[in-house]
Coordinates of N, CA and C in Angstrom, one line a residue:
X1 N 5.4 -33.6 -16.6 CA 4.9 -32.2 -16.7 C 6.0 -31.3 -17.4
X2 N 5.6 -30.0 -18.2 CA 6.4 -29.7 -19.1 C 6.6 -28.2 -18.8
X3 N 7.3 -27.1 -18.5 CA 7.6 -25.6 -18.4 C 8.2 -25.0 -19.5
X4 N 7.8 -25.3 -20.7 CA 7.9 -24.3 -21.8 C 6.7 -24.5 -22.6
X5 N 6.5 -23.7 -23.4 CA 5.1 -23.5 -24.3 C 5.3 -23.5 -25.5
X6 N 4.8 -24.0 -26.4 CA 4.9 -23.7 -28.1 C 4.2 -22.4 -28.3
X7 N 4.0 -21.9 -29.7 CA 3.7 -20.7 -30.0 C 1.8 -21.3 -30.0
X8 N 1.7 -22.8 -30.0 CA 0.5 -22.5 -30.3 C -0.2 -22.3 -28.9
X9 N 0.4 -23.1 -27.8 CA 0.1 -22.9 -26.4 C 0.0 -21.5 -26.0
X10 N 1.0 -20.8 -26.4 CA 0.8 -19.4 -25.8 C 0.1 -18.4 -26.3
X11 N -0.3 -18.9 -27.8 CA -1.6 -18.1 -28.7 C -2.9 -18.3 -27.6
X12 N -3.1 -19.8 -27.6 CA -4.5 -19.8 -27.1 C -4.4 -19.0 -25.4
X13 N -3.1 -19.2 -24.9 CA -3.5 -18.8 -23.9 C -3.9 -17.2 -23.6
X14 N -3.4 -16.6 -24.6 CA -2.7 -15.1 -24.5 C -4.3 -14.6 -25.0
X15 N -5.3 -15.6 -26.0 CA -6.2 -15.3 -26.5 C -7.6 -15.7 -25.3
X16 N -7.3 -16.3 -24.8 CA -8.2 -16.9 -23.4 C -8.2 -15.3 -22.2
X17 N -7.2 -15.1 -22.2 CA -7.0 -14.3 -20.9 C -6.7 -13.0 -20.8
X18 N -6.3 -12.1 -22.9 CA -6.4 -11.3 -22.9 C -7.3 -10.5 -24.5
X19 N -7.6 -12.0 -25.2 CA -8.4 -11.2 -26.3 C -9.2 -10.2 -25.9
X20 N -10.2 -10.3 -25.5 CA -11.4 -10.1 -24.7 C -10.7 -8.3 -25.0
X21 N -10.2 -8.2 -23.4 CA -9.5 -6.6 -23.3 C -8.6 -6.0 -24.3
X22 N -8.3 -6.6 -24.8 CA -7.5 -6.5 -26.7 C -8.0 -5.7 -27.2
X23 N -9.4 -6.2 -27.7 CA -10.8 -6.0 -28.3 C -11.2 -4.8 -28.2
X24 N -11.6 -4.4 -26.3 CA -12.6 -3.1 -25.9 C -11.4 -2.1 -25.9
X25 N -10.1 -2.2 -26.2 CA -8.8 -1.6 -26.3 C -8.8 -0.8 -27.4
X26 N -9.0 -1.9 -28.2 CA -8.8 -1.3 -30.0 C -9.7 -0.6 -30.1
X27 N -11.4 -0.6 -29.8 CA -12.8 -0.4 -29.7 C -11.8 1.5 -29.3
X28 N -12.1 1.5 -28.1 CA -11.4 2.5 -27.5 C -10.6 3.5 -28.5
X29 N -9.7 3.0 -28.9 CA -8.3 3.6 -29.4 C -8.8 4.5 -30.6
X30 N -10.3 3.2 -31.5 CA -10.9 3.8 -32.9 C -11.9 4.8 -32.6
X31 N -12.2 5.1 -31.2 CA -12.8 5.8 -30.3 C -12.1 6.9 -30.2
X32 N -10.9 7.3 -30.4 CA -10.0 8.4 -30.4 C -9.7 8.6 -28.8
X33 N -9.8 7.3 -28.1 CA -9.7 7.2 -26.8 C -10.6 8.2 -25.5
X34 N -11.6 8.0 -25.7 CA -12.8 8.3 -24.9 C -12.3 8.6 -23.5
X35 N -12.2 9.7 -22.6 CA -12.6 9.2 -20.8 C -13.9 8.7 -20.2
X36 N -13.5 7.3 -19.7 CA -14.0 6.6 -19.5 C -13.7 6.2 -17.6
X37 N -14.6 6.9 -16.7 CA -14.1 6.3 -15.1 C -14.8 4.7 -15.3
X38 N -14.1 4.5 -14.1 CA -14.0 3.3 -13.6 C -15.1 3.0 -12.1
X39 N -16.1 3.0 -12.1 CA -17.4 2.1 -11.0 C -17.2 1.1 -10.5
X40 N -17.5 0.6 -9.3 CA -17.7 -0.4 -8.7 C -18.5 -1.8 -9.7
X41 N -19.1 -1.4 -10.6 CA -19.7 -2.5 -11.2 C -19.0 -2.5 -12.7
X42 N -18.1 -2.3 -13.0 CA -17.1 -2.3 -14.0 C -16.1 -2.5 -13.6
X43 N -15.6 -2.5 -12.4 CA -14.3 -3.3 -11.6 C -14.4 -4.7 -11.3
X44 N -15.8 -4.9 -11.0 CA -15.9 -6.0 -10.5 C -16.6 -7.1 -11.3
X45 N -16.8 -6.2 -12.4 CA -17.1 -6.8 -13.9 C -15.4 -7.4 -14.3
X46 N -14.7 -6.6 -14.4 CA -12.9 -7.0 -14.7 C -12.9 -8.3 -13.6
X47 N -12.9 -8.1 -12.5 CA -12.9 -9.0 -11.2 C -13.2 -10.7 -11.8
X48 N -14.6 -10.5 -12.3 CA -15.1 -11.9 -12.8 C -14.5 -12.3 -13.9
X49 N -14.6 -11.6 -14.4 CA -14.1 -11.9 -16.1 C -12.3 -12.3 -15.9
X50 N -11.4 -11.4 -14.8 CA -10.2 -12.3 -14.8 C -10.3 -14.0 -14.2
X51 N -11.1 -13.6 -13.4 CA -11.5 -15.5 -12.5 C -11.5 -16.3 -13.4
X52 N -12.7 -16.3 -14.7 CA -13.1 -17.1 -15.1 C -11.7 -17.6 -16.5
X53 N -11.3 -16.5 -16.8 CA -10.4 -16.6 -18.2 C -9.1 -17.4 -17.2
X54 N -8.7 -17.3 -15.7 CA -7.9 -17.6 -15.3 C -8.2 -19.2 -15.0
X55 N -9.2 -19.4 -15.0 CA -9.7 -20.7 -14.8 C -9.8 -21.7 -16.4
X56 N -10.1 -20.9 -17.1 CA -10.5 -21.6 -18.3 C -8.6 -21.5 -18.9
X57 N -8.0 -20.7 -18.6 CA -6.4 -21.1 -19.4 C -5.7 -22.2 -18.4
X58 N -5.4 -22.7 -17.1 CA -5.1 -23.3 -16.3 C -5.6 -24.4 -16.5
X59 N -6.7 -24.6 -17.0 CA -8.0 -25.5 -17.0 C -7.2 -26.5 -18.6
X60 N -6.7 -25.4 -19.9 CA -6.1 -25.7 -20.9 C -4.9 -25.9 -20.3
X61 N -3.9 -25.5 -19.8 CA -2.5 -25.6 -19.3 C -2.5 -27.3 -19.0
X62 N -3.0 -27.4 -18.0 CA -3.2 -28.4 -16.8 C -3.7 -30.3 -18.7
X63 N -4.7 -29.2 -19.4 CA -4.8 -30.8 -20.4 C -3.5 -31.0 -21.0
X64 N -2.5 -29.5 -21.5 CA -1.5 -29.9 -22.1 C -0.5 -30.2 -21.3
X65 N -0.4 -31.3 -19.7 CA 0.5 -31.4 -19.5 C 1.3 -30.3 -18.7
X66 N 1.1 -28.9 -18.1 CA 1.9 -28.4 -18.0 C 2.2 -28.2 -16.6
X67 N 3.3 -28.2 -16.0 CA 3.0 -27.7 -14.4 C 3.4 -26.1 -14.1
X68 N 2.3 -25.9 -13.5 CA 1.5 -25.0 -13.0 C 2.0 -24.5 -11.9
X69 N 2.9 -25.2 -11.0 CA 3.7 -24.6 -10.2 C 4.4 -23.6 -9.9
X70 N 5.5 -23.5 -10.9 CA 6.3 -22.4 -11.1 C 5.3 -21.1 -11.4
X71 N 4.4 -21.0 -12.1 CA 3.4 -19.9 -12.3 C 3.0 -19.3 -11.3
X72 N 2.8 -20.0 -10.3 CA 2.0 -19.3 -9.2 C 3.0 -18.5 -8.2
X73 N 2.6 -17.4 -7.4 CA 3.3 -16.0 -6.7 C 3.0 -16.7 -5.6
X74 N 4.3 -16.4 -5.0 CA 4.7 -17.1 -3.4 C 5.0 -16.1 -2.2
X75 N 4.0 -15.2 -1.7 CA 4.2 -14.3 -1.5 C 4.8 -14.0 0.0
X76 N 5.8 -13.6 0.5 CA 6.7 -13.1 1.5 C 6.9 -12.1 2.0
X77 N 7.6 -11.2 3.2 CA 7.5 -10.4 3.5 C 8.9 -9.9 2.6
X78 N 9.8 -10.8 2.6 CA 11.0 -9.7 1.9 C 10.8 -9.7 0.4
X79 N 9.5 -10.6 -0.4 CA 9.2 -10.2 -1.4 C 8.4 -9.3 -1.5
X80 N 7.4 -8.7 -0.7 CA 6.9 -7.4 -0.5 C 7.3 -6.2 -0.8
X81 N 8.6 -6.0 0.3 CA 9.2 -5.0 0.4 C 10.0 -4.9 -1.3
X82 N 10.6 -5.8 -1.7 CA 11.1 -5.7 -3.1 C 9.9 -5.1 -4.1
X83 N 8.9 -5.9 -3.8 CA 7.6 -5.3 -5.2 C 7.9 -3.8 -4.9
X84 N 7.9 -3.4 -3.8 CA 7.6 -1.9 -3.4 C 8.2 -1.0 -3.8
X85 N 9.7 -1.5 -3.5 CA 10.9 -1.0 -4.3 C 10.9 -0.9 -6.2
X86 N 10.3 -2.3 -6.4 CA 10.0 -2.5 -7.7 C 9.1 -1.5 -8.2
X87 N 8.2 -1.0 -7.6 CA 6.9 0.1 -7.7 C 7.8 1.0 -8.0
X88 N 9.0 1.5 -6.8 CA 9.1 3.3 -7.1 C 10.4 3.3 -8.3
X89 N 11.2 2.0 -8.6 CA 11.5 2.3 -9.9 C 11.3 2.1 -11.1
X90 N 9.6 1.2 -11.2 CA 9.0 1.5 -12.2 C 8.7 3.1 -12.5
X91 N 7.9 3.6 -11.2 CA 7.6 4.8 -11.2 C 8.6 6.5 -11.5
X92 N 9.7 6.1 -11.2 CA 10.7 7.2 -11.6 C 11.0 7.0 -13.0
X93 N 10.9 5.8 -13.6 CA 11.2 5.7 -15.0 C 10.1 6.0 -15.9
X94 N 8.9 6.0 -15.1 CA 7.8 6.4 -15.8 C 7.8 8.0 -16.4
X95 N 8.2 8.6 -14.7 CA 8.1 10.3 -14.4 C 9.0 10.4 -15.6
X96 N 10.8 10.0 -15.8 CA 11.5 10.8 -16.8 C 11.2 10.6 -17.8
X97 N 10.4 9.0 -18.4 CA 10.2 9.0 -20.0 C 9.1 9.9 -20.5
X98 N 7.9 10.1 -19.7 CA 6.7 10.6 -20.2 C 6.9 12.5 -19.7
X99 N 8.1 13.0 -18.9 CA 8.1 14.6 -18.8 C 8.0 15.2 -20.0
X100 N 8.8 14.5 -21.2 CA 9.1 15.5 -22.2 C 7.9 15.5 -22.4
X101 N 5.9 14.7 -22.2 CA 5.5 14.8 -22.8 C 4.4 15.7 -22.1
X102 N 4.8 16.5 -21.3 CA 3.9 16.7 -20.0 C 2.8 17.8 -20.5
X103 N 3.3 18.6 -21.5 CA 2.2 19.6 -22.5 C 1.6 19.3 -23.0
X104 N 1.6 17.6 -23.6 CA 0.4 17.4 -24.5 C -0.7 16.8 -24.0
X105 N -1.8 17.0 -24.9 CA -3.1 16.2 -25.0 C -3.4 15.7 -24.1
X106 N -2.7 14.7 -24.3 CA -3.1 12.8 -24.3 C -2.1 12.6 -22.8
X107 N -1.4 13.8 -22.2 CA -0.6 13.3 -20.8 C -1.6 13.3 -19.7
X108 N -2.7 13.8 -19.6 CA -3.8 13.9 -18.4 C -4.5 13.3 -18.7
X109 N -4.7 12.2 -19.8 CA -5.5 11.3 -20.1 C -6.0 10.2 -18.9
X110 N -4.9 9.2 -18.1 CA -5.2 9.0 -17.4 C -6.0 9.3 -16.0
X111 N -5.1 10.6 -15.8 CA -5.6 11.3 -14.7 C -7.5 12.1 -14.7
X112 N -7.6 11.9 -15.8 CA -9.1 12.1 -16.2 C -10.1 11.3 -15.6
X113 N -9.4 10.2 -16.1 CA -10.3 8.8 -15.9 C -10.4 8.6 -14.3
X114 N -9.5 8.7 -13.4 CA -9.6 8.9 -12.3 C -10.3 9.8 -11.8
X115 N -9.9 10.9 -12.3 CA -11.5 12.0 -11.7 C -12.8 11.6 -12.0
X116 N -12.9 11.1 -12.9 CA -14.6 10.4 -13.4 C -15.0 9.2 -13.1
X117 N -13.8 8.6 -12.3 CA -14.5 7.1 -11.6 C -14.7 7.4 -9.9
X118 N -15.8 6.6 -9.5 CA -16.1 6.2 -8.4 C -16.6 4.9 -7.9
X119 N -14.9 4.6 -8.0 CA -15.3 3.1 -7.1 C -15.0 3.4 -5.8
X120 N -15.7 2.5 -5.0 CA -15.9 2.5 -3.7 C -13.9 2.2 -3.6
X121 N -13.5 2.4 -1.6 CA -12.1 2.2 -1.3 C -12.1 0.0 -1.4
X122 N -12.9 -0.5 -0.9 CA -13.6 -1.8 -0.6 C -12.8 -2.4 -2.4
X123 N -13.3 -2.2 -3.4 CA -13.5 -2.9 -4.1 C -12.4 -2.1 -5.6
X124 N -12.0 -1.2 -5.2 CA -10.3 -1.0 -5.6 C -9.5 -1.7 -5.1
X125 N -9.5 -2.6 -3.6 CA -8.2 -3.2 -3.3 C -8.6 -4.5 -3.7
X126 N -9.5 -4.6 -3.8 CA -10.3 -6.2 -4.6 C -9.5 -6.3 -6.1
X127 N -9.5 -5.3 -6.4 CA -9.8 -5.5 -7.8 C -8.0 -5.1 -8.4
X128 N -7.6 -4.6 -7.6 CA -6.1 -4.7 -7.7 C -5.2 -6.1 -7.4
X129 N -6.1 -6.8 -6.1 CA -5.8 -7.9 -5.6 C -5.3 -8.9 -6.9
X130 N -7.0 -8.7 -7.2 CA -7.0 -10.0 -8.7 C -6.8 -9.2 -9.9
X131 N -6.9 -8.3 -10.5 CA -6.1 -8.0 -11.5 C -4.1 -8.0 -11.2
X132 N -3.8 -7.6 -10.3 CA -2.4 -7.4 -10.4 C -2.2 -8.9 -9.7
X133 N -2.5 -10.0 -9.4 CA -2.5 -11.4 -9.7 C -2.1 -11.9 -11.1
X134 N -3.3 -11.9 -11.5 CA -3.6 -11.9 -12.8 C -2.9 -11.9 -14.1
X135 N -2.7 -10.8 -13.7 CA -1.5 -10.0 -15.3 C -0.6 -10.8 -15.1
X136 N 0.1 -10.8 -14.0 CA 1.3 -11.2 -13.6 C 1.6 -12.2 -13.9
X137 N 0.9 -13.2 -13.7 CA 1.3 -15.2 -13.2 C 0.5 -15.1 -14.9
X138 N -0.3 -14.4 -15.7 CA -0.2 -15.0 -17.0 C 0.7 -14.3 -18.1
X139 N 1.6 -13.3 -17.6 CA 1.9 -12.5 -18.5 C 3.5 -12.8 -18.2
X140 N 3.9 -12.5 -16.9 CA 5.5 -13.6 -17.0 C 5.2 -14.7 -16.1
X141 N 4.8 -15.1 -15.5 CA 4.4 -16.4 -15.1 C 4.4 -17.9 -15.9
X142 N 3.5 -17.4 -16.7 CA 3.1 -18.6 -18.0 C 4.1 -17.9 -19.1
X143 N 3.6 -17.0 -19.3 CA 4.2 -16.9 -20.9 C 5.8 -16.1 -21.3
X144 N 6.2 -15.3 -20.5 CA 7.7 -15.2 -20.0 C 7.9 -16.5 -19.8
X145 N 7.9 -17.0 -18.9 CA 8.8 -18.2 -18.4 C 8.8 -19.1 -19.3
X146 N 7.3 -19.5 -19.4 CA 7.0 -20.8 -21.1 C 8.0 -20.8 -22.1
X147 N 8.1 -19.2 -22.4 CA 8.5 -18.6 -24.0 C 10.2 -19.0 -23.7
X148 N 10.9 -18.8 -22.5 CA 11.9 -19.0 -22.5 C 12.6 -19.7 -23.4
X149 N 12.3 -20.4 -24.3 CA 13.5 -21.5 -25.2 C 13.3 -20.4 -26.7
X150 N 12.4 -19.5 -26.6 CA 12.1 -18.7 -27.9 C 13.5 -17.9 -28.0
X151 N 14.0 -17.9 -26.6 CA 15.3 -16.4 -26.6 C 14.2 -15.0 -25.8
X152 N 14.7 -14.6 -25.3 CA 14.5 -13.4 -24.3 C 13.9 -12.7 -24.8
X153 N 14.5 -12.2 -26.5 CA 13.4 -11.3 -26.9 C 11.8 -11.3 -26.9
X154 N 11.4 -13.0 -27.6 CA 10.4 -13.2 -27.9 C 9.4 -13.2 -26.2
X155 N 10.3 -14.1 -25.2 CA 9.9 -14.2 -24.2 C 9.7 -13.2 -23.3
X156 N 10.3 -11.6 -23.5 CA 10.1 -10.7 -22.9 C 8.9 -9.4 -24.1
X157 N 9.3 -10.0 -25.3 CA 8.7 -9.0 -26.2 C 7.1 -9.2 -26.6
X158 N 6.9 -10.7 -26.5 CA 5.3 -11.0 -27.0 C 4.6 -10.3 -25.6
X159 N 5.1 -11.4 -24.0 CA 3.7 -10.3 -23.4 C 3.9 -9.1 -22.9
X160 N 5.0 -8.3 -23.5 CA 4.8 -6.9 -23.0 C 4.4 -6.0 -24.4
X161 N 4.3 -7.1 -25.6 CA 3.2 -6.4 -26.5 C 1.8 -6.4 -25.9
X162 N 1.3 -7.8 -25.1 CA -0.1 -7.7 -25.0 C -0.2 -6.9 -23.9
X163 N 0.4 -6.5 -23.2 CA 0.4 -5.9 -21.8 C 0.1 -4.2 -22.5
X164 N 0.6 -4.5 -23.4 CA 0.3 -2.5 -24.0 C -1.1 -2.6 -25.3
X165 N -0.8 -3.6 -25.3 CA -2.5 -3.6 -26.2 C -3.7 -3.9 -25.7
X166 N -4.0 -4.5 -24.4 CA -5.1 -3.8 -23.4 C -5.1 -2.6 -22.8
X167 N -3.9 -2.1 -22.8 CA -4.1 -0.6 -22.0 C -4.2 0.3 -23.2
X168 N -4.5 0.3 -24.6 CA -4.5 1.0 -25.7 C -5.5 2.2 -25.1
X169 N -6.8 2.1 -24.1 CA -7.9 3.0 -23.3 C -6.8 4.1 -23.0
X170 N -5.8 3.8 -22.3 CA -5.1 5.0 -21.1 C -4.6 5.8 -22.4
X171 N -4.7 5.7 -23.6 CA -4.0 7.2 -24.3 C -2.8 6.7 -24.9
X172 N -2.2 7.6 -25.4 CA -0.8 7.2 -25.8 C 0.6 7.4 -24.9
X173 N 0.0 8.6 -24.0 CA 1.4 8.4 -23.0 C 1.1 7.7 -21.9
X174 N -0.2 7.6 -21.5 CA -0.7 5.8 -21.0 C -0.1 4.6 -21.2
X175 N 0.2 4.2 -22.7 CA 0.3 3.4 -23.3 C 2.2 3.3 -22.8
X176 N 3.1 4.1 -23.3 CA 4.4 3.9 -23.0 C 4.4 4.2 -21.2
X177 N 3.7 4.3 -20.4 CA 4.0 4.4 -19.4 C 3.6 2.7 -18.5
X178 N 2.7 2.4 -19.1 CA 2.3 0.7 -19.4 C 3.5 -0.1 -20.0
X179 N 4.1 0.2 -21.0 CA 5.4 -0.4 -21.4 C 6.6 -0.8 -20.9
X180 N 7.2 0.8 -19.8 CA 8.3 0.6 -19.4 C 7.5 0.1 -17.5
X181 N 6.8 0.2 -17.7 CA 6.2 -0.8 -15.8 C 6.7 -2.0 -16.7
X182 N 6.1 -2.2 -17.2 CA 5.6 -4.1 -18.1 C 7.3 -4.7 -18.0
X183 N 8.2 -3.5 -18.9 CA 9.4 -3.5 -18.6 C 10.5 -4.0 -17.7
X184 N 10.1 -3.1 -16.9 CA 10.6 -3.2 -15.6 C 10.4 -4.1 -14.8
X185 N 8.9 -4.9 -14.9 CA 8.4 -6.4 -14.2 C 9.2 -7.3 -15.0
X186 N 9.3 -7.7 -16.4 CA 9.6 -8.1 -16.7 C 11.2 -8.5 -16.5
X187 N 12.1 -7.7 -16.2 CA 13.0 -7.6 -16.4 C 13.7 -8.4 -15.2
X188 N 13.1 -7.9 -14.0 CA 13.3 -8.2 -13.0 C 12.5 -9.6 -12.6
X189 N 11.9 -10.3 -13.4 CA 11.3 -11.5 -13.2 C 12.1 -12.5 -13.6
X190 N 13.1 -12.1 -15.0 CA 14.0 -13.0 -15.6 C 15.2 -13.1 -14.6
X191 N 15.7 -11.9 -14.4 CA 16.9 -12.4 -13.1 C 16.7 -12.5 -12.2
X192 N 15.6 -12.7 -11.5 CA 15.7 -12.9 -10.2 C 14.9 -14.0 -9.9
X193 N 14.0 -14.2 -11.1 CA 13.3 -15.7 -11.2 C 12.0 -15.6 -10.2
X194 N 11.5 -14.7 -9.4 CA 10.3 -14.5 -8.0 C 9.4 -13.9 -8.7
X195 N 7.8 -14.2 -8.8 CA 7.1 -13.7 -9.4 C 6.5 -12.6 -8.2
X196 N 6.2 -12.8 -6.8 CA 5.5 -12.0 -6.0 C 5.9 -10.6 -6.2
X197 N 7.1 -10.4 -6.3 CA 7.9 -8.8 -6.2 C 6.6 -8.2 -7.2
X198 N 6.3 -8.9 -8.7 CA 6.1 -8.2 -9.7 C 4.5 -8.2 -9.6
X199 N 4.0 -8.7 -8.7 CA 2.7 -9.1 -9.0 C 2.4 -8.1 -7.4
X200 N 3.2 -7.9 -6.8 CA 2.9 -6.9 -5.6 C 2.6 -5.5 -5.9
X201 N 4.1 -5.2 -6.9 CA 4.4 -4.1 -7.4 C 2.7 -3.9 -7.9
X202 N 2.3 -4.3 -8.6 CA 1.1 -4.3 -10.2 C -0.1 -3.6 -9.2
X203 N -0.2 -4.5 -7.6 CA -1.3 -4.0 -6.5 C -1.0 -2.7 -6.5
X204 N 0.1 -2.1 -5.7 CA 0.4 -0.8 -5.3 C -0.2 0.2 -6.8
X205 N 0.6 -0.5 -8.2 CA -0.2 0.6 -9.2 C -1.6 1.0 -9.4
X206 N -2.0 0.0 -9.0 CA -3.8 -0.1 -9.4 C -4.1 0.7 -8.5
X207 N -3.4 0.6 -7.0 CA -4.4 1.3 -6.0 C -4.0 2.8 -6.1
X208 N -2.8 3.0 -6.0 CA -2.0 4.4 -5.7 C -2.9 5.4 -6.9
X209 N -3.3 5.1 -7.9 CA -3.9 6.5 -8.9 C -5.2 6.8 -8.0
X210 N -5.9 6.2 -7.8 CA -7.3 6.4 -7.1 C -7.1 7.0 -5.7
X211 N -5.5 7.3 -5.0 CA -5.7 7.8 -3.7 C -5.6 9.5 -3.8
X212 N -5.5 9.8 -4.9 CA -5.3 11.5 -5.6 C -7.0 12.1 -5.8
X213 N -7.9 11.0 -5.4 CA -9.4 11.2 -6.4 C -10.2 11.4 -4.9
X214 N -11.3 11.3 -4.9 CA -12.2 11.8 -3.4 C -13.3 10.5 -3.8
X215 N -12.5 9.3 -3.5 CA -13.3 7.7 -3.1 C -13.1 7.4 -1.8

């Protein structure tokens, strides 16, 4: 069994599990970035669509030989509390890089899309569950960790490119506030080597915007 990836392994994978949202990203962006809420049947649309792409790259991993082990989040209670931690200093780094931008446009962009969705409370923690799984175990799980013999850059720089080119929807100060989270998971995955912290953290983000909205 093998724990590094060639470029072509992590093309198809990165193309398995995140073209798709790449795509309705760019769509979006040429869109001049539309508000767009989030429903119960468009969550749970993301919901399936991660299952299956998670199934179908594992499904390729597993023909090339790869173990699959190391990928998967081992989750604990003192890795909990760390994600948590990992949450509020993603989140303070978020607050100081995006203040300078607090007058413009595109800074309530997010916060929009939350007032115009209504997903039920039920199927936001669903959908945080398996998306913030998800990202995680394929984004430094497989392809951080895989990428490792590329040198840090590549292994920290390829998926915190794709990690900002599905969120291209949330706007542009969206988009750098996507960057330095991605960042900050990242970062903390390479030294400390635990995926659950980062895949905890990812739950708390998905849930915490929707507790400001009347779901």
């Amino acid at each position: 069994m093998r724990t590094t990836l060639t470029l072509r392994e992590a093309g198809i994978v990165s193309l398995l599990c995140f073209g798709l949202p790449i795509t309705l990203s760019l769509q979006s962006a040429a869109r001049d970035f539309p508000v767009e809420g989030f429903s119960d049947t468009s969550m749970l649309w993301t919901c399936m669509f991660e299952v299956s792409a998670a199934i179908a790259a594992f499904t390729y991993l597993r023909w090339q030989q790869q173990d699959l082990q190391p990928a998967l989040p081992r989750p604990t209670l003192r890795g909990s509390l760390t994600g948590v931690l990992l949450a509020l200093v993603a989140w303070l780094v978020v607050v100081f890089a995006t203040e300078p931008f607090a007058g413009s446009s595109g800074a309530g962009h997010v916060q929009q899309m939350m007032f115009a969705s209504q997903p039920s409370s039920a199927v936001i923690v669903l959908t945080a569950m398996v998306n913030g799984t998800f990202e995680e175990v394929f984004l430094l799980g497989v392809l951080t960790r895989g990428l490792r013999g590329f040198g840090l850059s590549v292994a920290i720089g390829l998926p915190l490119l794709l990690r900002t080119s599905y969120h291209l929807y949330q706007g542009p100060v969206g988009m750098l506030a996507v960057a330095l989270i991605g960042l900050a998971f990242a970062l903390h995955f390479v030294r400390s080597g635990q995926l659950w912290p980062p895949v905890f953290a990812h739950m708390l983000w998905d849930v915490l915007p929707f507790c400001n909205t009347d779901v």
